[in-house]
Amino acid sequence: MTNYTRLIYEIKRKVSNFSKKISKDLSKPKTKFISQMIYGLLDSQSVLLSNIGRSLKEDNLLKK
């Protein structure tokens, strides 16, 4: 049986490491934004902001 929790953790870690490399000269909020955008793009498999926002599964409204 595949351990999905560990797989998701490894993917998030790789996305985080990649985003840190490409945003090393940016501020912390911008680095976090880039990390979440990359993860959202991969998870939703779409470039639409509404789909990326839904894939992040946060409590905030999509309008915010």
PDB file of C-alpha atoms in Angstrom:
ATOM      1  CA  MET A   1       0.000   0.000   0.000  1.00  0.00           C
ATOM      2  CA  THR A   2       1.321   3.410  -0.927  1.00  0.00           C
ATOM      3  CA  ASN A   3       1.945   5.864   1.891  1.00  0.00           C
ATOM      4  CA  TYR A   4       0.309   8.989   0.429  1.00  0.00           C
ATOM      5  CA  THR A   5       1.111  11.187   3.420  1.00  0.00           C
ATOM      6  CA  ARG A   6       4.829  10.625   2.970  1.00  0.00           C
ATOM      7  CA  LEU A   7       4.576  11.100  -0.793  1.00  0.00           C
ATOM      8  CA  ILE A   8       2.770  14.443  -0.389  1.00  0.00           C
ATOM      9  CA  TYR A   9       5.325  15.539   2.208  1.00  0.00           C
ATOM     10  CA  GLU A  10       8.202  14.754  -0.182  1.00  0.00           C
ATOM     11  CA  ILE A  11       6.521  16.622  -3.049  1.00  0.00           C
ATOM     12  CA  LYS A  12       5.904  19.687  -0.869  1.00  0.00           C
ATOM     13  CA  ARG A  13       9.513  19.585   0.301  1.00  0.00           C
ATOM     14  CA  LYS A  14      10.799  19.442  -3.286  1.00  0.00           C
ATOM     15  CA  VAL A  15       8.504  22.306  -4.322  1.00  0.00           C
ATOM     16  CA  SER A  16       9.701  24.314  -1.323  1.00  0.00           C
ATOM     17  CA  ASN A  17      13.365  23.715  -2.149  1.00  0.00           C
ATOM     18  CA  PHE A  18      12.805  24.649  -5.789  1.00  0.00           C
ATOM     19  CA  SER A  19      10.918  27.820  -4.909  1.00  0.00           C
ATOM     20  CA  LYS A  20      13.660  28.864  -2.479  1.00  0.00           C
ATOM     21  CA  LYS A  21      16.213  28.500  -5.262  1.00  0.00           C
ATOM     22  CA  ILE A  22      14.329  30.676  -7.730  1.00  0.00           C
ATOM     23  CA  SER A  23      13.303  33.313  -5.176  1.00  0.00           C
ATOM     24  CA  LYS A  24      16.443  33.599  -3.058  1.00  0.00           C
ATOM     25  CA  ASP A  25      16.653  37.407  -3.411  1.00  0.00           C
ATOM     26  CA  LEU A  26      12.958  38.080  -2.706  1.00  0.00           C
ATOM     27  CA  SER A  27      11.211  38.847   0.581  1.00  0.00           C
ATOM     28  CA  LYS A  28       9.635  36.115   2.705  1.00  0.00           C
ATOM     29  CA  PRO A  29       6.004  36.853   1.659  1.00  0.00           C
ATOM     30  CA  LYS A  30       6.961  36.756  -2.020  1.00  0.00           C
ATOM     31  CA  THR A  31       8.859  33.488  -1.492  1.00  0.00           C
ATOM     32  CA  LYS A  32       5.804  31.978   0.217  1.00  0.00           C
ATOM     33  CA  PHE A  33       3.569  33.205  -2.613  1.00  0.00           C
ATOM     34  CA  ILE A  34       5.813  31.591  -5.237  1.00  0.00           C
ATOM     35  CA  SER A  35       5.898  28.335  -3.277  1.00  0.00           C
ATOM     36  CA  GLN A  36       2.105  28.219  -2.971  1.00  0.00           C
ATOM     37  CA  MET A  37       1.617  29.121  -6.636  1.00  0.00           C
ATOM     38  CA  ILE A  38       3.936  26.348  -7.809  1.00  0.00           C
ATOM     39  CA  TYR A  39       2.241  23.806  -5.540  1.00  0.00           C
ATOM     40  CA  GLY A  40      -1.203  25.021  -6.663  1.00  0.00           C
ATOM     41  CA  LEU A  41      -0.227  24.753 -10.327  1.00  0.00           C
ATOM     42  CA  LEU A  42       0.970  21.195  -9.827  1.00  0.00           C
ATOM     43  CA  ASP A  43      -1.995  20.144  -7.723  1.00  0.00           C
ATOM     44  CA  SER A  44      -4.767  21.710  -9.812  1.00  0.00           C
ATOM     45  CA  GLN A  45      -3.066  21.128 -13.185  1.00  0.00           C
ATOM     46  CA  SER A  46      -4.508  24.460 -14.260  1.00  0.00           C
ATOM     47  CA  VAL A  47      -3.290  28.028 -14.600  1.00  0.00           C
ATOM     48  CA  LEU A  48      -6.605  29.551 -13.502  1.00  0.00           C
ATOM     49  CA  LEU A  49      -6.271  31.394 -10.195  1.00  0.00           C
ATOM     50  CA  SER A  50      -9.607  30.096  -8.917  1.00  0.00           C
ATOM     51  CA  ASN A  51      -8.500  26.489  -9.469  1.00  0.00           C
ATOM     52  CA  ILE A  52      -5.146  27.141  -7.821  1.00  0.00           C
ATOM     53  CA  GLY A  53      -6.907  28.714  -4.835  1.00  0.00           C
ATOM     54  CA  ARG A  54      -9.233  25.740  -4.490  1.00  0.00           C
ATOM     55  CA  SER A  55      -6.340  23.285  -4.643  1.00  0.00           C
ATOM     56  CA  LEU A  56      -4.620  25.003  -1.697  1.00  0.00           C
ATOM     57  CA  LYS A  57      -7.662  24.150   0.480  1.00  0.00           C
ATOM     58  CA  GLU A  58      -7.419  27.235   2.671  1.00  0.00           C
ATOM     59  CA  ASP A  59     -10.207  28.781   4.740  1.00  0.00           C
ATOM     60  CA  ASN A  60      -9.975  32.149   2.943  1.00  0.00           C
ATOM     61  CA  LEU A  61     -12.569  33.113   0.368  1.00  0.00           C
ATOM     62  CA  LEU A  62     -11.423  32.973  -3.246  1.00  0.00           C
ATOM     63  CA  LYS A  63     -12.148  36.704  -3.618  1.00  0.00           C
ATOM     64  CA  LYS A  64      -9.457  37.493  -1.037  1.00  0.00           C
TER      65      LYS A  64
END
